[in-house]
mmCIF file of N, CA and C in Angstrom:
data_model
loop_
_atom_site.group_PDB
_atom_site.id
_atom_site.type_symbol
_atom_site.label_atom_id
_atom_site.label_comp_id
_atom_site.label_asym_id
_atom_site.label_seq_id
_atom_site.Cartn_x
_atom_site.Cartn_y
_atom_site.Cartn_z
ATOM 1 N N MET T 1 194.256 107.626 116.486
ATOM 2 C CA MET T 1 195.642 107.678 116.328
ATOM 3 C C MET T 1 196.155 106.900 117.576
ATOM 4 N N LYS T 2 197.032 105.984 117.367
ATOM 5 C CA LYS T 2 197.713 105.062 118.266
ATOM 6 C C LYS T 2 199.224 105.511 118.603
ATOM 7 N N LEU T 3 199.803 105.343 119.564
ATOM 8 C CA LEU T 3 201.058 105.816 119.923
ATOM 9 C C LEU T 3 201.782 104.577 120.383
ATOM 10 N N ASN T 4 203.135 104.323 119.847
ATOM 11 C CA ASN T 4 203.877 103.301 120.322
ATOM 12 C C ASN T 4 205.071 104.121 120.693
ATOM 13 N N VAL T 5 205.376 104.111 122.166
ATOM 14 C CA VAL T 5 206.440 104.929 122.629
ATOM 15 C C VAL T 5 207.760 104.081 122.862
ATOM 16 N N ARG T 6 208.760 104.737 122.471
ATOM 17 C CA ARG T 6 210.014 104.039 122.883
ATOM 18 C C ARG T 6 210.739 105.440 123.809
ATOM 19 N N TRP T 7 211.267 105.196 124.918
ATOM 20 C CA TRP T 7 211.615 106.433 125.538
ATOM 21 C C TRP T 7 213.240 106.644 125.484
ATOM 22 N N TYR T 8 213.604 108.066 125.329
ATOM 23 C CA TYR T 8 215.044 108.356 125.338
ATOM 24 C C TYR T 8 215.226 109.627 126.147
ATOM 25 N N VAL T 9 216.449 109.818 126.462
ATOM 26 C CA VAL T 9 216.632 111.215 127.249
ATOM 27 C C VAL T 9 217.393 111.938 126.455
ATOM 28 N N ASN T 10 217.354 113.194 126.370
ATOM 29 C CA ASN T 10 218.028 114.244 125.934
ATOM 30 C C ASN T 10 219.359 114.536 126.797
ATOM 31 N N ASN T 11 220.787 113.921 126.603
ATOM 32 C CA ASN T 11 221.592 113.960 127.746
ATOM 33 C C ASN T 11 222.928 114.579 127.049
ATOM 34 N N GLY T 12 222.878 115.464 126.170
ATOM 35 C CA GLY T 12 224.214 115.878 126.015
ATOM 36 C C GLY T 12 224.956 116.610 127.260
ATOM 37 N N GLU T 13 226.430 117.122 126.736
ATOM 38 C CA GLU T 13 226.957 117.527 127.800
ATOM 39 C C GLU T 13 226.562 119.065 127.969
ATOM 40 N N ASN T 14 226.580 119.437 129.247
ATOM 41 C CA ASN T 14 226.209 120.949 129.556
ATOM 42 C C ASN T 14 224.790 121.238 129.205
ATOM 43 N N LYS T 15 223.985 120.361 129.156
ATOM 44 C CA LYS T 15 222.621 120.696 128.637
ATOM 45 C C LYS T 15 221.410 120.290 129.416
ATOM 46 N N THR T 16 220.460 121.099 129.368
ATOM 47 C CA THR T 16 219.217 120.532 130.277
ATOM 48 C C THR T 16 218.799 118.911 129.865
ATOM 49 N N LEU T 17 218.575 118.236 130.881
ATOM 50 C CA LEU T 17 217.792 116.786 130.515
ATOM 51 C C LEU T 17 216.484 117.035 130.219
ATOM 52 N N LEU T 18 215.958 116.463 129.279
ATOM 53 C CA LEU T 18 214.464 116.439 128.751
ATOM 54 C C LEU T 18 214.039 115.011 128.422
ATOM 55 N N GLN T 19 212.820 114.695 129.116
ATOM 56 C CA GLN T 19 212.363 113.634 128.492
ATOM 57 C C GLN T 19 211.597 113.750 127.470
ATOM 58 N N THR T 20 212.178 112.908 126.439
ATOM 59 C CA THR T 20 211.546 112.832 125.181
ATOM 60 C C THR T 20 211.300 111.379 124.603
ATOM 61 N N ALA T 21 210.449 111.373 123.348
ATOM 62 C CA ALA T 21 210.224 109.848 123.148
ATOM 63 C C ALA T 21 210.234 109.634 121.692
ATOM 64 N N SER T 22 210.273 108.537 121.075
ATOM 65 C CA SER T 22 210.171 108.670 119.699
ATOM 66 C C SER T 22 208.940 107.678 119.833
ATOM 67 N N VAL T 23 207.968 108.330 118.976
ATOM 68 C CA VAL T 23 206.569 108.252 118.981
ATOM 69 C C VAL T 23 206.270 107.412 117.600
ATOM 70 N N LYS T 24 205.470 106.232 117.723
ATOM 71 C CA LYS T 24 205.194 105.796 116.261
ATOM 72 C C LYS T 24 203.576 106.001 116.023
ATOM 73 N N LEU T 25 203.255 106.680 115.118
ATOM 74 C CA LEU T 25 201.781 107.116 114.769
ATOM 75 C C LEU T 25 201.340 105.633 114.056
ATOM 76 N N ALA T 26 200.249 105.182 114.461
ATOM 77 C CA ALA T 26 199.760 103.827 113.920
ATOM 78 C C ALA T 26 198.466 104.121 113.481
ATOM 79 N N GLU T 27 198.055 104.904 112.573
ATOM 80 C CA GLU T 27 196.815 105.052 112.158
ATOM 81 C C GLU T 27 196.964 104.776 110.678
ATOM 82 N N LYS T 28 196.542 105.946 109.843
ATOM 83 C CA LYS T 28 196.888 105.809 108.369
ATOM 84 C C LYS T 28 198.372 105.996 108.004
ATOM 85 N N LEU T 29 199.103 106.767 109.128
ATOM 86 C CA LEU T 29 200.228 107.053 108.735
ATOM 87 C C LEU T 29 201.414 105.901 109.531
ATOM 88 N N SER T 30 202.269 105.725 108.902
ATOM 89 C CA SER T 30 203.293 104.818 109.632
ATOM 90 C C SER T 30 204.394 105.590 109.627
ATOM 91 N N LYS T 31 204.600 106.568 110.510
ATOM 92 C CA LYS T 31 205.501 107.718 110.676
ATOM 93 C C LYS T 31 206.144 107.663 112.239
ATOM 94 N N VAL T 32 207.349 107.763 112.417
ATOM 95 C CA VAL T 32 207.922 108.074 113.471
ATOM 96 C C VAL T 32 208.217 109.469 113.839
ATOM 97 N N ILE T 33 207.690 110.184 115.008
ATOM 98 C CA ILE T 33 207.877 111.418 115.412
ATOM 99 C C ILE T 33 208.570 111.570 116.607
ATOM 100 N N HIS T 34 209.117 112.719 116.964
ATOM 101 C CA HIS T 34 209.840 112.730 118.288
ATOM 102 C C HIS T 34 208.974 113.801 119.173
ATOM 103 N N SER T 35 208.679 113.381 120.446
ATOM 104 C CA SER T 35 207.708 113.849 121.332
ATOM 105 C C SER T 35 208.776 114.559 122.692
ATOM 106 N N LEU T 36 208.219 115.713 122.942
ATOM 107 C CA LEU T 36 208.928 116.369 123.985
ATOM 108 C C LEU T 36 207.922 116.115 125.179
ATOM 109 N N CYS T 37 208.285 115.566 126.478
ATOM 110 C CA CYS T 37 207.435 115.066 127.325
ATOM 111 C C CYS T 37 207.688 116.202 128.410
ATOM 112 N N ASP T 38 206.688 116.918 128.945
ATOM 113 C CA ASP T 38 206.890 117.580 130.046
ATOM 114 C C ASP T 38 205.552 117.484 131.196
ATOM 115 N N PRO T 39 205.930 116.526 131.945
ATOM 116 C CA PRO T 39 204.744 116.226 132.861
ATOM 117 C C PRO T 39 204.284 117.338 133.812
ATOM 118 N N ASP T 40 205.008 118.631 133.829
ATOM 119 C CA ASP T 40 204.525 119.676 134.740
ATOM 120 C C ASP T 40 203.877 120.774 134.074
ATOM 121 N N ASN T 41 203.554 120.534 132.627
ATOM 122 C CA ASN T 41 202.737 121.398 131.779
ATOM 123 C C ASN T 41 201.577 121.444 132.110
ATOM 124 N N GLN T 42 201.002 122.603 131.810
ATOM 125 C CA GLN T 42 199.378 122.808 132.075
ATOM 126 C C GLN T 42 198.719 122.333 130.851
ATOM 127 N N ARG T 43 199.281 122.297 129.664
ATOM 128 C CA ARG T 43 198.534 122.240 128.257
ATOM 129 C C ARG T 43 199.664 121.090 127.402
ATOM 130 N N SER T 44 198.871 120.495 126.409
ATOM 131 C CA SER T 44 199.694 119.664 125.607
ATOM 132 C C SER T 44 199.458 120.518 124.184
ATOM 133 N N PHE T 45 200.515 120.301 123.260
ATOM 134 C CA PHE T 45 200.582 120.724 122.352
ATOM 135 C C PHE T 45 200.880 120.093 121.096
ATOM 136 N N ILE T 46 200.441 120.385 119.672
ATOM 137 C CA ILE T 46 200.579 119.581 118.546
ATOM 138 C C ILE T 46 200.965 120.695 117.212
ATOM 139 N N GLN T 47 202.067 120.322 116.779
ATOM 140 C CA GLN T 47 202.179 121.338 115.494
ATOM 141 C C GLN T 47 201.315 121.189 114.411
ATOM 142 N N ASN T 48 200.922 122.193 113.783
ATOM 143 C CA ASN T 48 200.051 122.237 112.988
ATOM 144 C C ASN T 48 200.385 121.354 111.698
ATOM 145 N N ASN T 49 201.656 121.304 111.226
ATOM 146 C CA ASN T 49 201.913 120.534 110.169
ATOM 147 C C ASN T 49 201.518 118.956 110.403
ATOM 148 N N LEU T 50 201.745 118.501 111.761
ATOM 149 C CA LEU T 50 201.607 117.220 112.046
ATOM 150 C C LEU T 50 199.855 116.710 112.177
ATOM 151 N N SER T 51 199.131 117.884 112.766
ATOM 152 C CA SER T 51 197.889 117.616 113.065
ATOM 153 C C SER T 51 197.037 117.544 111.702
ATOM 154 N N GLY T 52 197.605 118.344 110.689
ATOM 155 C CA GLY T 52 196.943 118.305 109.492
ATOM 156 C C GLY T 52 196.864 116.976 108.786
ATOM 157 N N GLN T 53 197.805 116.251 109.114
ATOM 158 C CA GLN T 53 198.022 114.806 108.435
ATOM 159 C C GLN T 53 197.401 113.646 109.137
ATOM 160 N N LEU T 54 196.592 114.112 110.206
ATOM 161 C CA LEU T 54 195.913 113.013 111.208
ATOM 162 C C LEU T 54 194.550 113.449 111.276
ATOM 163 N N PRO T 55 193.789 112.235 111.266
ATOM 164 C CA PRO T 55 192.137 112.444 111.484
ATOM 165 C C PRO T 55 191.744 112.734 112.918
ATOM 166 N N LEU T 56 191.905 113.982 113.324
ATOM 167 C CA LEU T 56 191.769 114.565 114.727
ATOM 168 C C LEU T 56 190.228 115.192 114.902
ATOM 169 N N ASN T 57 189.931 114.854 115.989
ATOM 170 C CA ASN T 57 188.490 115.426 116.296
ATOM 171 C C ASN T 57 188.896 116.864 116.675
ATOM 172 N N ARG T 58 188.238 118.018 116.095
ATOM 173 C CA ARG T 58 188.408 119.250 116.566
ATOM 174 C C ARG T 58 187.104 119.708 117.477
ATOM 175 N N LEU T 59 187.657 120.286 118.324
ATOM 176 C CA LEU T 59 186.695 120.754 119.532
ATOM 177 C C LEU T 59 186.412 122.097 119.721
ATOM 178 N N GLY T 60 187.115 123.048 118.969
ATOM 179 C CA GLY T 60 186.924 124.278 119.114
ATOM 180 C C GLY T 60 188.203 125.387 118.888
ATOM 181 N N LYS T 61 188.151 126.449 119.513
ATOM 182 C CA LYS T 61 189.327 127.197 119.430
ATOM 183 C C LYS T 61 189.473 127.950 120.907
ATOM 184 N N GLU T 62 190.644 128.282 121.066
ATOM 185 C CA GLU T 62 191.025 128.818 122.448
ATOM 186 C C GLU T 62 192.251 129.752 122.081
ATOM 187 N N GLU T 63 192.151 130.790 123.084
ATOM 188 C CA GLU T 63 193.291 132.042 122.695
ATOM 189 C C GLU T 63 194.248 131.924 123.761
ATOM 190 N N LEU T 64 195.529 131.829 123.239
ATOM 191 C CA LEU T 64 196.631 131.825 124.160
ATOM 192 C C LEU T 64 197.325 132.960 124.419
ATOM 193 N N LEU T 65 197.846 133.200 125.594
ATOM 194 C CA LEU T 65 198.714 134.203 125.757
ATOM 195 C C LEU T 65 200.014 133.863 125.933
ATOM 196 N N ILE T 66 201.006 134.098 124.923
ATOM 197 C CA ILE T 66 202.598 133.649 125.156
ATOM 198 C C ILE T 66 203.319 134.776 125.634
ATOM 199 N N HIS T 67 203.992 134.328 126.697
ATOM 200 C CA HIS T 67 204.929 135.360 127.413
ATOM 201 C C HIS T 67 206.249 134.950 126.743
ATOM 202 N N ILE T 68 206.959 135.585 126.107
ATOM 203 C CA ILE T 68 208.349 135.521 125.730
ATOM 204 C C ILE T 68 209.202 136.105 126.787
ATOM 205 N N PHE T 69 210.400 135.155 127.218
ATOM 206 C CA PHE T 69 211.296 135.769 128.101
ATOM 207 C C PHE T 69 211.607 137.313 127.588
ATOM 208 N N GLY T 70 211.618 138.018 128.752
ATOM 209 C CA GLY T 70 212.179 139.337 128.717
ATOM 210 C C GLY T 70 210.912 140.346 128.226
ATOM 211 N N SER T 71 209.924 139.927 127.822
ATOM 212 C CA SER T 71 208.974 140.772 127.006
ATOM 213 C C SER T 71 207.995 141.027 128.367
ATOM 214 N N LYS T 72 207.430 142.460 128.046
ATOM 215 C CA LYS T 72 206.534 142.980 129.019
ATOM 216 C C LYS T 72 204.919 142.544 128.826
ATOM 217 N N ASP T 73 204.755 142.289 127.521
ATOM 218 C CA ASP T 73 203.262 142.276 127.038
ATOM 219 C C ASP T 73 203.154 140.755 126.318
ATOM 220 N N PRO T 74 202.183 140.171 126.470
ATOM 221 C CA PRO T 74 202.212 138.825 125.836
ATOM 222 C C PRO T 74 201.587 138.952 124.478
ATOM 223 N N SER T 75 201.958 137.997 123.642
ATOM 224 C CA SER T 75 201.247 137.915 122.372
ATOM 225 C C SER T 75 200.147 137.052 122.338
ATOM 226 N N ARG T 76 198.863 137.487 121.689
ATOM 227 C CA ARG T 76 197.919 136.466 121.677
ATOM 228 C C ARG T 76 197.737 135.774 120.333
ATOM 229 N N ILE T 77 197.401 134.403 120.447
ATOM 230 C CA ILE T 77 197.234 133.731 119.169
ATOM 231 C C ILE T 77 195.929 132.763 119.398
ATOM 232 N N LYS T 78 195.245 132.570 118.280
ATOM 233 C CA LYS T 78 194.086 131.734 118.518
ATOM 234 C C LYS T 78 194.623 130.430 117.987
ATOM 235 N N CYS T 79 194.060 129.392 118.800
ATOM 236 C CA CYS T 79 194.751 128.114 118.571
ATOM 237 C C CYS T 79 193.392 127.240 118.490
ATOM 238 N N ALA T 80 193.419 126.244 117.479
ATOM 239 C CA ALA T 80 192.406 125.130 117.315
ATOM 240 C C ALA T 80 192.743 123.951 118.597
ATOM 241 N N THR T 81 191.503 123.569 119.132
ATOM 242 C CA THR T 81 191.808 122.496 120.142
ATOM 243 C C THR T 81 191.369 121.241 119.556
ATOM 244 N N VAL T 82 192.276 119.950 119.624
ATOM 245 C CA VAL T 82 191.846 118.977 119.116
ATOM 246 C C VAL T 82 192.130 117.708 120.095
ATOM 247 N N GLN T 83 191.518 116.685 119.855
ATOM 248 C CA GLN T 83 191.681 115.459 120.787
ATOM 249 C C GLN T 83 192.719 114.347 120.180
ATOM 250 N N ILE T 84 193.252 113.659 120.923
ATOM 251 C CA ILE T 84 194.344 112.905 120.463
ATOM 252 C C ILE T 84 194.277 111.561 121.211
ATOM 253 N N LYS T 85 194.475 110.509 120.531
ATOM 254 C CA LYS T 85 194.185 109.332 121.293
ATOM 255 C C LYS T 85 195.329 108.584 121.304
ATOM 256 N N ILE T 86 195.905 108.338 122.683
ATOM 257 C CA ILE T 86 197.442 107.745 122.757
ATOM 258 C C ILE T 86 196.872 106.159 123.357
ATOM 259 N N ARG T 87 197.900 105.527 123.114
ATOM 260 C CA ARG T 87 197.777 104.239 123.657
ATOM 261 C C ARG T 87 199.073 103.672 124.602
ATOM 262 N N ASN T 88 198.986 102.908 125.355
ATOM 263 C CA ASN T 88 200.126 102.524 126.258
ATOM 264 C C ASN T 88 200.602 101.268 125.444
ATOM 265 N N ILE T 89 201.761 100.968 125.036
ATOM 266 C CA ILE T 89 202.396 99.728 124.484
ATOM 267 C C ILE T 89 202.580 98.579 125.360
ATOM 268 N N LEU T 90 202.370 98.613 126.536
ATOM 269 C CA LEU T 90 202.498 97.748 127.501
ATOM 270 C C LEU T 90 201.231 97.019 127.812
ATOM 271 N N ASP T 91 200.337 97.806 128.059
ATOM 272 C CA ASP T 91 198.958 97.252 128.620
ATOM 273 C C ASP T 91 197.739 97.632 127.687
ATOM 274 N N LYS T 92 198.190 98.393 126.502
ATOM 275 C CA LYS T 92 196.984 98.626 125.664
ATOM 276 C C LYS T 92 195.950 99.750 125.978
ATOM 277 N N GLU T 93 196.173 100.228 127.230
ATOM 278 C CA GLU T 93 195.233 101.170 127.646
ATOM 279 C C GLU T 93 195.225 102.478 126.712
ATOM 280 N N GLU T 94 194.202 102.925 126.422
ATOM 281 C CA GLU T 94 193.879 104.159 125.596
ATOM 282 C C GLU T 94 193.493 105.447 126.517
ATOM 283 N N VAL T 95 194.132 106.455 126.096
ATOM 284 C CA VAL T 95 193.553 107.629 126.899
ATOM 285 C C VAL T 95 193.495 109.112 125.894
ATOM 286 N N ILE T 96 192.368 109.643 125.921
ATOM 287 C CA ILE T 96 192.234 110.776 125.077
ATOM 288 C C ILE T 96 192.497 111.931 125.786
ATOM 289 N N ILE T 97 193.424 112.653 125.086
ATOM 290 C CA ILE T 97 193.862 114.024 125.744
ATOM 291 C C ILE T 97 193.342 115.113 124.709
ATOM 292 N N GLU T 98 193.617 116.431 125.116
ATOM 293 C CA GLU T 98 193.262 117.544 124.391
ATOM 294 C C GLU T 98 194.637 118.157 123.991
ATOM 295 N N ALA T 99 194.863 118.911 122.874
ATOM 296 C CA ALA T 99 196.019 119.511 122.676
ATOM 297 C C ALA T 99 195.611 120.816 121.724
ATOM 298 N N LEU T 100 196.573 121.799 121.994
ATOM 299 C CA LEU T 100 196.363 122.908 121.097
ATOM 300 C C LEU T 100 197.155 122.662 119.999
ATOM 301 N N GLU T 101 196.575 122.953 118.595
ATOM 302 C CA GLU T 101 197.576 123.217 117.435
ATOM 303 C C GLU T 101 198.277 124.497 117.570
ATOM 304 N N ILE T 102 199.453 124.380 117.301
ATOM 305 C CA ILE T 102 200.262 125.660 117.033
ATOM 306 C C ILE T 102 201.390 125.455 116.050
ATOM 307 N N ASP T 103 201.929 126.640 115.555
ATOM 308 C CA ASP T 103 202.898 126.547 114.415
ATOM 309 C C ASP T 103 204.301 125.978 114.843
ATOM 310 N N GLU T 104 204.722 126.485 116.129
ATOM 311 C CA GLU T 104 206.173 125.792 116.731
ATOM 312 C C GLU T 104 205.730 125.403 118.078
ATOM 313 N N VAL T 105 206.261 124.380 118.517
ATOM 314 C CA VAL T 105 206.378 123.940 119.833
ATOM 315 C C VAL T 105 207.370 124.501 120.507
ATOM 316 N N THR T 106 208.519 124.495 119.964
ATOM 317 C CA THR T 106 209.976 124.946 120.625
ATOM 318 C C THR T 106 210.906 125.307 119.239
ATOM 319 N N SER T 107 211.535 126.445 119.599
ATOM 320 C CA SER T 107 212.666 126.781 118.663
ATOM 321 C C SER T 107 214.000 126.151 118.844
ATOM 322 N N ALA T 108 214.194 125.504 120.201
ATOM 323 C CA ALA T 108 215.367 125.080 120.429
ATOM 324 C C ALA T 108 215.723 123.767 119.784
ATOM 325 N N LEU T 109 216.785 123.607 119.525
ATOM 326 C CA LEU T 109 217.371 122.331 118.739
ATOM 327 C C LEU T 109 217.411 121.320 119.747
ATOM 328 N N LEU T 110 216.722 120.403 119.628
ATOM 329 C CA LEU T 110 216.645 119.091 120.433
ATOM 330 C C LEU T 110 217.474 118.086 119.871
ATOM 331 N N GLU T 111 218.609 117.635 120.567
ATOM 332 C CA GLU T 111 219.507 116.410 120.301
ATOM 333 C C GLU T 111 219.021 115.068 121.075
ATOM 334 N N PHE T 112 218.796 114.250 120.133
ATOM 335 C CA PHE T 112 218.175 113.043 120.800
ATOM 336 C C PHE T 112 219.400 111.828 120.896
ATOM 337 N N ALA T 113 219.478 111.259 122.276
ATOM 338 C CA ALA T 113 220.465 110.409 122.507
ATOM 339 C C ALA T 113 220.417 109.139 121.354
ATOM 340 N N THR T 114 221.870 108.757 121.259
ATOM 341 C CA THR T 114 222.012 107.963 120.003
ATOM 342 C C THR T 114 221.915 106.489 120.457
ATOM 343 N N ILE T 115 221.625 106.162 122.025
ATOM 344 C CA ILE T 115 221.578 104.890 122.469
ATOM 345 C C ILE T 115 220.374 104.884 123.163
ATOM 346 N N ASP T 116 219.831 103.769 123.253
ATOM 347 C CA ASP T 116 218.616 103.245 123.876
ATOM 348 C C ASP T 116 218.651 103.292 125.468
ATOM 349 N N ILE T 117 218.159 104.088 126.083
ATOM 350 C CA ILE T 117 218.512 104.592 127.708
ATOM 351 C C ILE T 117 217.901 103.262 128.397
ATOM 352 N N ILE T 118 217.000 103.010 127.972
ATOM 353 C CA ILE T 118 216.283 102.004 128.872
ATOM 354 C C ILE T 118 217.146 100.484 128.709
ATOM 355 N N SER T 119 217.815 100.216 127.615
ATOM 356 C CA SER T 119 218.462 99.055 127.700
ATOM 357 C C SER T 119 219.766 99.285 128.219
ATOM 358 N N GLU T 120 220.390 100.453 128.057
ATOM 359 C CA GLU T 120 221.628 100.800 129.148
ATOM 360 C C GLU T 120 221.266 100.971 130.646
ATOM 361 N N LEU T 121 220.097 101.227 130.973
ATOM 362 C CA LEU T 121 219.973 101.248 132.459
ATOM 363 C C LEU T 121 219.603 99.733 132.748
ATOM 364 N N LYS T 122 219.100 99.020 132.110
ATOM 365 C CA LYS T 122 218.963 97.646 132.406
ATOM 366 C C LYS T 122 220.334 96.920 132.566
ATOM 367 N N THR T 123 221.247 97.228 131.614
ATOM 368 C CA THR T 123 222.518 96.584 131.798
ATOM 369 C C THR T 123 223.167 96.853 133.201
ATOM 370 N N GLU T 124 223.019 98.021 133.766
ATOM 371 C CA GLU T 124 223.299 98.445 135.161
ATOM 372 C C GLU T 124 222.502 98.074 136.141
ATOM 373 N N GLY T 125 221.475 96.969 135.882
ATOM 374 C CA GLY T 125 220.644 96.358 136.908
ATOM 375 C C GLY T 125 219.560 97.441 137.398
ATOM 376 N N ILE T 126 219.495 98.541 136.566
ATOM 377 C CA ILE T 126 218.117 99.742 136.914
ATOM 378 C C ILE T 126 217.241 99.328 136.157
ATOM 379 N N ASN T 127 215.857 99.270 136.683
ATOM 380 C CA ASN T 127 214.680 98.781 136.055
ATOM 381 C C ASN T 127 213.535 100.154 136.464
ATOM 382 N N LEU T 128 212.979 100.693 135.248
ATOM 383 C CA LEU T 128 212.095 101.711 135.569
ATOM 384 C C LEU T 128 211.041 101.400 135.745
ATOM 385 N N CYS T 129 210.073 101.910 136.636
ATOM 386 C CA CYS T 129 208.675 101.332 136.937
ATOM 387 C C CYS T 129 207.740 101.100 135.649
ATOM 388 N N TRP T 130 207.965 101.939 134.830
ATOM 389 C CA TRP T 130 207.036 101.868 133.724
ATOM 390 C C TRP T 130 207.699 101.013 132.287
ATOM 391 N N CYS T 131 208.584 100.377 132.477
ATOM 392 C CA CYS T 131 209.362 99.529 131.482
ATOM 393 C C CYS T 131 208.708 98.238 131.547
#
């Protein structure tokens, strides 16, 4: 799977800013999905309904402990571990990451910016290091 990434920021009023990306899947699918980027996260995740559409290498299974806010005891779920190949659109470098397949990544409703943040920043004379 090859990913072509165009970055956006979720920047609604009175909301938490999250780095998101519109990702183009460039294998057999020609589909654009939204990716939530959390550079401080310990694991990567992919939804079951998406991973089922992709030719991913399966590595095994892993048990996850899910701690829901306010709960005393964690929920346990078994997840398949898969390999995902991502490619930088700037220098074509490819990296293989591992991700856990889960039913739902987040139940929060994410609103994506209606403008291209990179272009807006460039008009203000701001160039990001990865652009």
